Amino acid sequence: MNLEPLRRLQSKYSAALVAAAAFLLASCGGGGASSSPTGVGNLQLLPGTGSIYAGVPYTFNIAGGRAPYLVTSSEPTLVELNFTTSSNQFTFVARNPGVVDVGLDPDEVPRRTVSIQVRDSNGASISNEYSVLQNFFTGYSTFYSSTCATAGTGPAPEACSGTDTIVSFFPISQGTLYGNREFQLDRVRGDYSFVPEPPGDTPQLVNQMRIRTDHTGRANARLRVAINAPTQIASYRLTDVATGVTTNFLFMIVQQAPIGVITVLPGGAVTFTGPNAGTCGFGSSDQFVFDGTPPYTITPPANVQVSPISLTANGSRFTITVGQGFPVTACPNGSVIIQDAQGRIASVTVSSVPGTTSIPITVSPLPLPALTCTVNTTQAAVVGGNGPLQVVSNHPRVFATISGNVLSVLRAANGDGATIYPTTASLAITDGTTLAATAITVTVPANCP
């Protein structure tokens, strides 16, 4: 059989198939697969929403659409985006917003809403909103707890004179609390000091102190304001030891009397009465101090002694003493002031007064010796009475004076002429209230020509 015609027909058919295949490949753009612009998915920016902490790198993904992509931001100074990319990812770091959204709750993290837009080469675009949150490492939360007196129904002041205040810190970064992290506190300005814990640490008052957060991320520090500190705005610095990041804080110190009182028993007024009208009162009195905050400092007035001048424990005793020897015109008196560690004050009034019993005035020796025109003077001692003494003579030619405790008597030695005078002179000695108990007489000549 002749098969040649059949072979020629088969060859023509194979050539036709090859040509058809080549045509189909050419119509599809060559020997590789290709995608049509109309076959891509919808343009997406992922994540579609969320919060962005300032200072932290964030990576976003572009899905769908056709590269290249134009990426922009509604707040270019806050989120600096203005570029074209063919990649499906881009990364940026937002800055801390200084201007934040209005209407935020005071307890919310300050934030600013920003729109990020992506536009592809086909003209499709998408815009998503994100919140850029402030992100300062040393925290958003600071709380003050004090024992200050409140004004009406308002909150207590952050700190006040003579008391302690507890400051609680919650250091946060990227929305995360950090446990077991060390921070340093430095006093910048103000009449206060930091108090180390525990109470036995020395010194008890410092200007710099380190604290560590607990497992909940909270750290506490104690401030002690000076007694009688005036109202002022004080400041301190909080530093994260690991990074050196610092934050400055301000707080108000209010001058006010501390809450509570000091009790002194028996207290009240202490009066020492002299044994007579010519002597100031003297003696001692024991006093006991309760309440308040030790130690106590005791300050006496002039010419009054206290012992001891400081007390270290509640219920301790001190003694008030007034000595002898003060003139009745300057008997000691005043207030003993007791002050505790927080500025509370109590007082005990101390008075030294003369007695009411008169002091007899006596002269010695008695009787006084007789005087002559030649031996015309004599002296005697005078004791008793209250204060300066005076003497009066009833004889016109007999003169008497008192200097200190000495009585001097003088009979004029001449000048009587022919006049005859009494031969007895009487002397009256007085302190202005009391007369001498015994009559004082002296015999004198009737005439000294």
mmCIF file of N, CA and C in Angstrom, residues 91 135 230:
data_model
loop_
_atom_site.group_PDB
_atom_site.id
_atom_site.type_symbol
_atom_site.label_atom_id
_atom_site.label_comp_id
_atom_site.label_asym_id
_atom_site.label_seq_id
_atom_site.Cartn_x
_atom_site.Cartn_y
_atom_site.Cartn_z
ATOM 1 N N THR A 91 7.963 51.581 57.068
ATOM 2 C CA THR A 91 8.142 51.741 58.518
ATOM 3 C C THR A 91 8.372 53.216 58.830
ATOM 4 N N ASN A 135 4.282 59.499 74.489
ATOM 5 C CA ASN A 135 5.005 58.346 75.017
ATOM 6 C C ASN A 135 6.274 58.811 75.715
ATOM 7 N N PRO A 230 6.916 78.077 104.040
ATOM 8 C CA PRO A 230 5.877 78.945 103.469
ATOM 9 C C PRO A 230 5.220 78.292 102.264
#
